Amino acid sequence: MTELVVRALAEHETSLFTTLADPGLVGRAAFGHSYVPVHEGGDYRPEWTWVALRGGEVVARAAWWGAPGDEAPMRLDWFDFADGEAAAAAELLRTAPLSAEYSMMVPPGWRERPEIRAAAEGRVAAAEAAGMRRLVERYRYVWTAGCGLPERPGRLEFRPEPDDAVVRDVLLRVFEGSLDAHDGKAIAESGPRAALDDLWGFLQWLPSPRAWWKIARTPEGEIVGIQVPAHNPSGPCVGYIGVVPEQRGHGYAYDLLAECTHDLVAEGATRIAGATDQGNFPMAAHFARAGYPIAQEQIDLVP
């Protein structure tokens, strides 16, 4: 078999990256996204875009994404390979000097569609062969104005909290018994305070005002949790929802989600993205009640 060559893309080799046939069954191509490098007005840097070539033809490719100014990529967006080239794809991931979470987009109900299931499981297997591991599957939601605003139960009071120490304390309490796999991974690997620093860094990285963050309290003044209406680079989103342990069991996460939605709409949002782990049954139920339809599913693998 012809020797495999693995390398980064040169700046003006966009056409080489796109020579690999992609049926658009899974991944970003399945949802209408295109690979566009930064020098053409897109999001992808050539040095973070790698290809595996055999006889000069692309047999596998990968592209990592990071926001402008990021020194390392935040996620692996594109990971595709030709039929019979799963080993080449794994070799590409092992060779490229980049490491980030791989969040593979898949259509809702993907396991019930054999062709799509085969494409998804093939990519997962190749990533696992390169040393990645499956962390969690998630639902991704998109609320639009046509969904209607969710009803506010009116049980809680929401106020901005300018004191970072108060907000950090609430987030640290939310971590206790959290059903979120990413929070659980960070806590297990580095402890609650380091995990809090990571979350704090992410929330501050979001290009939306810190003043939007709100603490929820009962009418008696007891803290219930936090909701963070936000924008990510793609637009308005539910940045974070969390209820402290002693207030769980009352369905308050719905109240926080409803308030977050109203806040974003008040800031002009007509489309709001959200996500939760599939195993977080209470939060998935709250998204459904609030009128958020499932737009896609997601399989997250971590280095």
mmCIF file of C-alpha atoms in Angstrom:
data_model
loop_
_atom_site.group_PDB
_atom_site.id
_atom_site.type_symbol
_atom_site.label_atom_id
_atom_site.label_comp_id
_atom_site.label_asym_id
_atom_site.label_seq_id
_atom_site.Cartn_x
_atom_site.Cartn_y
_atom_site.Cartn_z
ATOM 1 C CA MET A 1 0.000 0.000 0.000
ATOM 2 C CA THR A 2 1.214 3.507 -0.819
ATOM 3 C CA GLU A 3 2.913 5.288 2.079
ATOM 4 C CA LEU A 4 0.713 7.582 4.161
ATOM 5 C CA VAL A 5 1.701 11.247 4.422
ATOM 6 C CA VAL A 6 0.191 13.225 7.309
ATOM 7 C CA ARG A 7 0.642 17.002 7.372
ATOM 8 C CA ALA A 8 -0.960 20.350 8.089
ATOM 9 C CA LEU A 9 -2.745 22.208 5.322
ATOM 10 C CA ALA A 10 -0.920 25.062 3.651
ATOM 11 C CA GLU A 11 -2.724 28.399 3.627
ATOM 12 C CA HIS A 12 -4.158 28.167 0.125
ATOM 13 C CA GLU A 13 -5.036 24.471 0.029
ATOM 14 C CA THR A 14 -8.729 24.722 0.826
ATOM 15 C CA SER A 15 -9.555 22.839 -2.351
ATOM 16 C CA LEU A 16 -7.342 19.946 -1.214
ATOM 17 C CA PHE A 17 -9.249 19.612 2.067
ATOM 18 C CA THR A 18 -12.564 19.544 0.246
ATOM 19 C CA THR A 19 -11.538 16.884 -2.306
ATOM 20 C CA LEU A 20 -12.518 14.165 0.171
ATOM 21 C CA ALA A 21 -16.046 13.073 -0.712
ATOM 22 C CA ASP A 22 -18.467 13.620 2.190
ATOM 23 C CA PRO A 23 -22.015 12.249 1.903
ATOM 24 C CA GLY A 24 -23.120 14.578 4.698
ATOM 25 C CA LEU A 25 -24.538 11.882 6.950
ATOM 26 C CA VAL A 26 -22.906 12.999 10.210
ATOM 27 C CA GLY A 27 -20.724 15.797 11.457
ATOM 28 C CA ARG A 28 -20.953 19.451 10.525
ATOM 29 C CA ALA A 29 -21.648 18.711 6.859
ATOM 30 C CA ALA A 30 -24.891 16.987 7.882
ATOM 31 C CA PHE A 31 -26.165 20.311 9.224
ATOM 32 C CA GLY A 32 -25.232 22.567 6.337
ATOM 33 C CA HIS A 33 -21.823 23.742 7.532
ATOM 34 C CA SER A 34 -18.880 24.161 5.186
ATOM 35 C CA TYR A 35 -15.157 24.200 5.791
ATOM 36 C CA VAL A 36 -13.975 27.788 5.245
ATOM 37 C CA PRO A 37 -10.483 28.905 6.359
ATOM 38 C CA VAL A 38 -9.775 32.215 8.061
ATOM 39 C CA HIS A 39 -8.107 33.760 5.014
ATOM 40 C CA GLU A 40 -11.398 33.262 3.156
ATOM 41 C CA GLY A 41 -13.468 34.754 5.972
ATOM 42 C CA GLY A 42 -14.141 31.497 7.820
ATOM 43 C CA ASP A 43 -13.222 29.957 11.156
ATOM 44 C CA TYR A 44 -10.468 27.440 10.462
ATOM 45 C CA ARG A 45 -6.720 28.016 10.615
ATOM 46 C CA PRO A 46 -4.519 26.103 8.165
ATOM 47 C CA GLU A 47 -2.092 25.098 10.921
ATOM 48 C CA TRP A 48 -5.017 23.512 12.784
ATOM 49 C CA THR A 49 -6.212 21.677 9.671
ATOM 50 C CA TRP A 50 -4.547 18.346 8.877
ATOM 51 C CA VAL A 51 -4.838 15.820 6.084
ATOM 52 C CA ALA A 52 -3.636 12.282 5.500
ATOM 53 C CA LEU A 53 -2.643 11.648 1.893
ATOM 54 C CA ARG A 54 -2.014 8.427 0.052
ATOM 55 C CA GLY A 55 -0.577 8.791 -3.425
ATOM 56 C CA GLY A 56 -1.341 12.506 -3.238
ATOM 57 C CA GLU A 57 -5.041 11.954 -2.529
ATOM 58 C CA VAL A 58 -6.746 12.913 0.719
ATOM 59 C CA VAL A 59 -7.930 9.778 2.536
ATOM 60 C CA ALA A 60 -8.570 11.399 5.942
ATOM 61 C CA ARG A 61 -8.896 14.930 7.267
ATOM 62 C CA ALA A 62 -9.368 16.807 10.524
ATOM 63 C CA ALA A 63 -9.932 20.442 11.403
ATOM 64 C CA TRP A 64 -9.801 21.927 14.891
ATOM 65 C CA TRP A 65 -11.553 25.141 15.890
ATOM 66 C CA GLY A 66 -10.678 27.952 18.255
ATOM 67 C CA ALA A 67 -11.890 31.513 18.649
ATOM 68 C CA PRO A 68 -9.703 34.370 17.394
ATOM 69 C CA GLY A 69 -6.862 34.856 19.832
ATOM 70 C CA ASP A 70 -7.056 31.342 21.289
ATOM 71 C CA GLU A 71 -3.616 29.771 21.596
ATOM 72 C CA ALA A 72 -4.969 26.216 21.426
ATOM 73 C CA PRO A 73 -8.071 24.763 19.768
ATOM 74 C CA MET A 74 -11.237 24.300 21.796
ATOM 75 C CA ARG A 75 -12.683 21.409 19.804
ATOM 76 C CA LEU A 76 -12.254 19.085 16.860
ATOM 77 C CA ASP A 77 -14.951 20.026 14.326
ATOM 78 C CA TRP A 78 -14.167 18.004 11.203
ATOM 79 C CA PHE A 79 -13.043 14.377 11.196
ATOM 80 C CA ASP A 80 -13.699 12.343 8.067
ATOM 81 C CA PHE A 81 -12.071 9.557 6.084
ATOM 82 C CA ALA A 82 -12.536 7.547 2.917
ATOM 83 C CA ASP A 83 -13.945 4.021 2.916
ATOM 84 C CA GLY A 84 -11.412 1.573 4.294
ATOM 85 C CA GLU A 85 -9.187 4.323 5.692
ATOM 86 C CA ALA A 86 -10.163 4.295 9.365
ATOM 87 C CA ALA A 87 -6.584 3.381 10.327
ATOM 88 C CA ALA A 88 -5.280 6.378 8.380
ATOM 89 C CA ALA A 89 -7.743 8.616 10.203
ATOM 90 C CA ALA A 90 -6.562 7.309 13.569
ATOM 91 C CA GLU A 91 -2.952 7.863 12.504
ATOM 92 C CA LEU A 92 -3.796 11.443 11.533
ATOM 93 C CA LEU A 93 -5.152 12.175 15.018
ATOM 94 C CA ARG A 94 -2.125 10.546 16.657
ATOM 95 C CA THR A 95 0.296 12.521 14.475
ATOM 96 C CA ALA A 96 -1.222 16.012 14.594
ATOM 97 C CA PRO A 97 0.194 17.993 17.562
ATOM 98 C CA LEU A 98 -3.304 19.117 18.602
ATOM 99 C CA SER A 99 -5.635 17.901 21.329
ATOM 100 C CA ALA A 100 -9.222 18.918 21.978
ATOM 101 C CA GLU A 101 -12.648 17.440 22.538
ATOM 102 C CA TYR A 102 -14.363 15.925 19.512
ATOM 103 C CA SER A 103 -18.069 16.755 19.467
ATOM 104 C CA MET A 104 -19.637 14.879 16.593
ATOM 105 C CA MET A 105 -23.006 16.114 15.439
ATOM 106 C CA VAL A 106 -25.561 13.456 14.496
ATOM 107 C CA PRO A 107 -29.234 13.717 13.474
ATOM 108 C CA PRO A 108 -31.892 12.930 16.092
ATOM 109 C CA GLY A 109 -32.664 9.224 16.173
ATOM 110 C CA TRP A 110 -29.434 8.396 14.358
ATOM 111 C CA ARG A 111 -29.274 4.851 15.744
ATOM 112 C CA GLU A 112 -32.465 3.944 13.905
ATOM 113 C CA ARG A 113 -30.975 4.850 10.496
ATOM 114 C CA PRO A 114 -28.429 2.170 9.485
ATOM 115 C CA GLU A 115 -26.349 4.261 7.070
ATOM 116 C CA ILE A 116 -26.045 7.141 9.499
ATOM 117 C CA ARG A 117 -25.340 4.811 12.405
ATOM 118 C CA ALA A 118 -22.529 3.138 10.474
ATOM 119 C CA ALA A 119 -20.968 6.516 9.625
ATOM 120 C CA ALA A 120 -21.180 7.722 13.238
ATOM 121 C CA GLU A 121 -19.867 4.536 14.801
ATOM 122 C CA GLY A 122 -17.037 4.392 12.263
ATOM 123 C CA ARG A 123 -15.811 7.839 13.266
ATOM 124 C CA VAL A 124 -16.138 7.055 16.954
ATOM 125 C CA ALA A 125 -14.129 3.855 16.491
ATOM 126 C CA ALA A 126 -11.381 5.692 14.597
ATOM 127 C CA ALA A 127 -11.167 8.388 17.275
ATOM 128 C CA GLU A 128 -11.018 5.726 19.987
ATOM 129 C CA ALA A 129 -8.253 3.932 18.071
ATOM 130 C CA ALA A 130 -6.309 7.203 18.250
ATOM 131 C CA GLY A 131 -6.646 7.243 22.036
ATOM 132 C CA MET A 132 -9.797 9.282 22.576
ATOM 133 C CA ARG A 133 -12.634 8.031 24.772
ATOM 134 C CA ARG A 134 -16.365 8.518 24.649
ATOM 135 C CA LEU A 135 -17.520 10.807 27.451
ATOM 136 C CA VAL A 136 -21.219 11.466 26.921
ATOM 137 C CA GLU A 137 -24.020 11.846 24.411
ATOM 138 C CA ARG A 138 -25.986 15.063 24.465
ATOM 139 C CA TYR A 139 -29.137 16.632 23.089
ATOM 140 C CA ARG A 140 -28.789 19.986 21.371
ATOM 141 C CA TYR A 141 -31.868 22.209 21.212
ATOM 142 C CA VAL A 142 -32.826 25.248 19.185
ATOM 143 C CA TRP A 143 -35.651 27.479 20.372
ATOM 144 C CA THR A 144 -37.097 29.941 17.853
ATOM 145 C CA ALA A 145 -39.731 32.625 18.179
ATOM 146 C CA GLY A 146 -42.279 30.271 16.632
ATOM 147 C CA CYS A 147 -41.920 27.963 19.647
ATOM 148 C CA GLY A 148 -43.501 30.585 21.906
ATOM 149 C CA LEU A 149 -42.117 31.928 25.149
ATOM 150 C CA PRO A 150 -42.193 29.472 28.063
ATOM 151 C CA GLU A 151 -44.425 30.360 30.964
ATOM 152 C CA ARG A 152 -42.691 31.895 33.975
ATOM 153 C CA PRO A 153 -43.866 30.093 37.128
ATOM 154 C CA GLY A 154 -43.206 33.199 39.222
ATOM 155 C CA ARG A 155 -41.845 31.221 42.155
ATOM 156 C CA LEU A 156 -38.399 32.801 42.227
ATOM 157 C CA GLU A 157 -36.751 36.201 42.176
ATOM 158 C CA PHE A 158 -33.885 36.809 39.755
ATOM 159 C CA ARG A 159 -31.268 39.484 40.284
ATOM 160 C CA PRO A 160 -27.827 40.204 38.843
ATOM 161 C CA GLU A 161 -25.020 39.548 41.320
ATOM 162 C CA PRO A 162 -21.958 41.774 40.814
ATOM 163 C CA ASP A 163 -19.914 40.054 43.525
ATOM 164 C CA ASP A 164 -17.809 37.362 41.835
ATOM 165 C CA ALA A 165 -17.214 35.628 45.154
ATOM 166 C CA VAL A 166 -20.959 35.069 45.634
ATOM 167 C CA VAL A 167 -21.381 33.709 42.111
ATOM 168 C CA ARG A 168 -18.375 31.422 42.430
ATOM 169 C CA ASP A 169 -19.734 30.056 45.693
ATOM 170 C CA VAL A 170 -23.083 29.272 44.032
ATOM 171 C CA LEU A 171 -21.353 27.515 41.131
ATOM 172 C CA LEU A 172 -19.220 25.499 43.541
ATOM 173 C CA ARG A 173 -22.373 24.369 45.363
ATOM 174 C CA VAL A 174 -24.053 23.463 42.056
ATOM 175 C CA PHE A 175 -21.157 21.089 41.346
ATOM 176 C CA GLU A 176 -22.225 18.860 44.265
ATOM 177 C CA GLY A 177 -24.068 15.897 42.779
ATOM 178 C CA SER A 178 -24.154 17.447 39.303
ATOM 179 C CA LEU A 179 -25.490 15.206 36.525
ATOM 180 C CA ASP A 180 -23.334 16.970 33.926
ATOM 181 C CA ALA A 181 -20.606 14.658 32.577
ATOM 182 C CA HIS A 182 -18.208 17.474 31.706
ATOM 183 C CA ASP A 183 -18.449 18.966 35.198
ATOM 184 C CA GLY A 184 -18.005 15.494 36.684
ATOM 185 C CA LYS A 185 -14.920 14.828 34.560
ATOM 186 C CA ALA A 186 -13.308 18.140 35.511
ATOM 187 C CA ILE A 187 -14.013 17.590 39.214
ATOM 188 C CA ALA A 188 -12.695 14.018 39.150
ATOM 189 C CA GLU A 189 -9.492 15.024 37.349
ATOM 190 C CA SER A 190 -8.565 18.238 39.113
ATOM 191 C CA GLY A 191 -10.926 18.855 42.051
ATOM 192 C CA PRO A 192 -13.896 21.202 42.472
ATOM 193 C CA ARG A 193 -11.977 24.476 42.678
ATOM 194 C CA ALA A 194 -9.889 23.831 39.584
ATOM 195 C CA ALA A 195 -13.067 22.727 37.782
ATOM 196 C CA LEU A 196 -14.693 25.972 38.912
ATOM 197 C CA ASP A 197 -11.788 27.963 37.480
ATOM 198 C CA ASP A 198 -12.267 26.195 34.133
ATOM 199 C CA LEU A 199 -15.999 26.919 34.110
ATOM 200 C CA TRP A 200 -15.406 30.512 35.177
ATOM 201 C CA GLY A 201 -12.922 30.974 32.358
ATOM 202 C CA PHE A 202 -15.442 29.616 29.861
ATOM 203 C CA LEU A 203 -18.276 31.841 31.096
ATOM 204 C CA GLN A 204 -16.033 34.903 30.928
ATOM 205 C CA TRP A 205 -14.846 33.878 27.467
ATOM 206 C CA LEU A 206 -18.410 34.017 26.119
ATOM 207 C CA PRO A 207 -18.900 37.258 24.160
ATOM 208 C CA SER A 208 -21.856 38.477 26.235
ATOM 209 C CA PRO A 209 -22.077 40.775 29.264
ATOM 210 C CA ARG A 210 -21.251 39.548 32.762
ATOM 211 C CA ALA A 211 -24.176 41.717 33.922
ATOM 212 C CA TRP A 212 -26.615 39.255 32.336
ATOM 213 C CA TRP A 213 -25.803 36.526 34.873
ATOM 214 C CA LYS A 214 -28.530 36.173 37.501
ATOM 215 C CA ILE A 215 -28.855 34.460 40.865
ATOM 216 C CA ALA A 216 -32.266 32.953 41.642
ATOM 217 C CA ARG A 217 -33.695 33.214 45.160
ATOM 218 C CA THR A 218 -36.892 32.232 46.893
ATOM 219 C CA PRO A 219 -39.147 35.065 48.104
ATOM 220 C CA GLU A 220 -37.568 34.443 51.536
ATOM 221 C CA GLY A 221 -34.120 35.159 50.118
ATOM 222 C CA GLU A 222 -32.719 31.624 49.990
ATOM 223 C CA ILE A 223 -30.402 30.998 47.046
ATOM 224 C CA VAL A 224 -31.795 28.494 44.534
ATOM 225 C CA GLY A 225 -29.288 28.642 41.715
ATOM 226 C CA ILE A 226 -27.886 30.552 38.762
ATOM 227 C CA GLN A 227 -28.869 31.130 35.151
ATOM 228 C CA VAL A 228 -26.523 32.599 32.554
ATOM 229 C CA PRO A 229 -28.101 33.959 29.356
ATOM 230 C CA ALA A 230 -25.262 34.257 26.889
ATOM 231 C CA HIS A 231 -23.977 34.483 23.371
ATOM 232 C CA ASN A 232 -21.469 32.033 21.990
ATOM 233 C CA PRO A 233 -19.681 32.729 18.681
ATOM 234 C CA SER A 234 -22.730 31.337 16.844
ATOM 235 C CA GLY A 235 -25.361 33.412 18.612
ATOM 236 C CA PRO A 236 -27.662 33.451 21.666
ATOM 237 C CA CYS A 237 -27.504 30.417 23.927
ATOM 238 C CA VAL A 238 -28.349 29.070 27.355
ATOM 239 C CA GLY A 239 -24.897 29.530 28.831
ATOM 240 C CA TYR A 240 -25.415 27.781 32.167
ATOM 241 C CA ILE A 241 -28.249 26.561 34.379
ATOM 242 C CA GLY A 242 -27.600 25.213 37.876
ATOM 243 C CA VAL A 243 -29.545 24.535 41.067
ATOM 244 C CA VAL A 244 -27.855 24.165 44.461
ATOM 245 C CA PRO A 245 -28.264 20.714 46.107
ATOM 246 C CA GLU A 246 -30.604 21.727 48.916
ATOM 247 C CA GLN A 247 -33.112 23.206 46.428
ATOM 248 C CA ARG A 248 -33.296 20.251 44.055
ATOM 249 C CA GLY A 249 -36.441 18.194 43.614
ATOM 250 C CA HIS A 250 -38.771 21.161 43.086
ATOM 251 C CA GLY A 251 -38.326 21.570 39.324
ATOM 252 C CA TYR A 252 -36.584 24.915 39.758
ATOM 253 C CA ALA A 253 -34.294 24.281 36.770
ATOM 254 C CA TYR A 254 -37.350 24.900 34.590
ATOM 255 C CA ASP A 255 -37.875 28.288 36.254
ATOM 256 C CA LEU A 256 -34.242 29.181 35.527
ATOM 257 C CA LEU A 257 -34.510 28.053 31.904
ATOM 258 C CA ALA A 258 -37.740 29.982 31.354
ATOM 259 C CA GLU A 259 -36.189 33.138 32.822
ATOM 260 C CA CYS A 260 -33.045 32.673 30.736
ATOM 261 C CA THR A 261 -35.167 32.416 27.588
ATOM 262 C CA HIS A 262 -37.140 35.557 28.431
ATOM 263 C CA ASP A 263 -33.924 37.451 29.173
ATOM 264 C CA LEU A 264 -32.386 36.534 25.829
ATOM 265 C CA VAL A 265 -35.544 37.428 23.926
ATOM 266 C CA ALA A 266 -35.577 40.785 25.718
ATOM 267 C CA GLU A 267 -32.068 41.307 24.316
ATOM 268 C CA GLY A 268 -33.340 40.633 20.790
ATOM 269 C CA ALA A 269 -32.836 36.881 20.404
ATOM 270 C CA THR A 270 -35.112 35.077 17.960
ATOM 271 C CA ARG A 271 -33.110 31.836 18.050
ATOM 272 C CA ILE A 272 -31.577 30.294 21.185
ATOM 273 C CA ALA A 273 -29.366 27.214 21.396
ATOM 274 C CA GLY A 274 -29.171 24.930 24.421
ATOM 275 C CA ALA A 275 -27.842 21.503 25.333
ATOM 276 C CA THR A 276 -27.904 18.871 28.051
ATOM 277 C CA ASP A 277 -26.583 15.358 28.605
ATOM 278 C CA GLN A 278 -28.991 12.657 27.498
ATOM 279 C CA GLY A 279 -28.671 11.047 30.913
ATOM 280 C CA ASN A 280 -29.765 14.247 32.636
ATOM 281 C CA PHE A 281 -33.429 13.284 32.431
ATOM 282 C CA PRO A 282 -34.759 16.154 34.591
ATOM 283 C CA MET A 283 -33.063 18.843 32.480
ATOM 284 C CA ALA A 284 -34.124 17.183 29.235
ATOM 285 C CA ALA A 285 -37.707 17.264 30.515
ATOM 286 C CA HIS A 286 -37.379 20.965 31.376
ATOM 287 C CA PHE A 287 -36.157 21.783 27.858
ATOM 288 C CA ALA A 288 -39.147 19.927 26.424
ATOM 289 C CA ARG A 289 -41.575 21.739 28.730
ATOM 290 C CA ALA A 290 -40.027 25.094 27.806
ATOM 291 C CA GLY A 291 -40.681 24.425 24.120
ATOM 292 C CA TYR A 292 -37.142 23.655 23.005
ATOM 293 C CA PRO A 293 -37.187 21.013 20.234
ATOM 294 C CA ILE A 294 -34.211 18.681 19.771
ATOM 295 C CA ALA A 295 -32.321 19.903 16.713
ATOM 296 C CA GLN A 296 -29.518 17.371 16.800
ATOM 297 C CA GLU A 297 -27.687 14.902 18.982
ATOM 298 C CA GLN A 298 -24.013 14.989 19.830
ATOM 299 C CA ILE A 299 -21.387 12.407 20.767
ATOM 300 C CA ASP A 300 -18.552 13.877 22.829
ATOM 301 C CA LEU A 301 -15.150 12.194 22.906
ATOM 302 C CA VAL A 302 -12.245 13.509 24.938
ATOM 303 C CA PRO A 303 -8.470 13.044 24.618
#
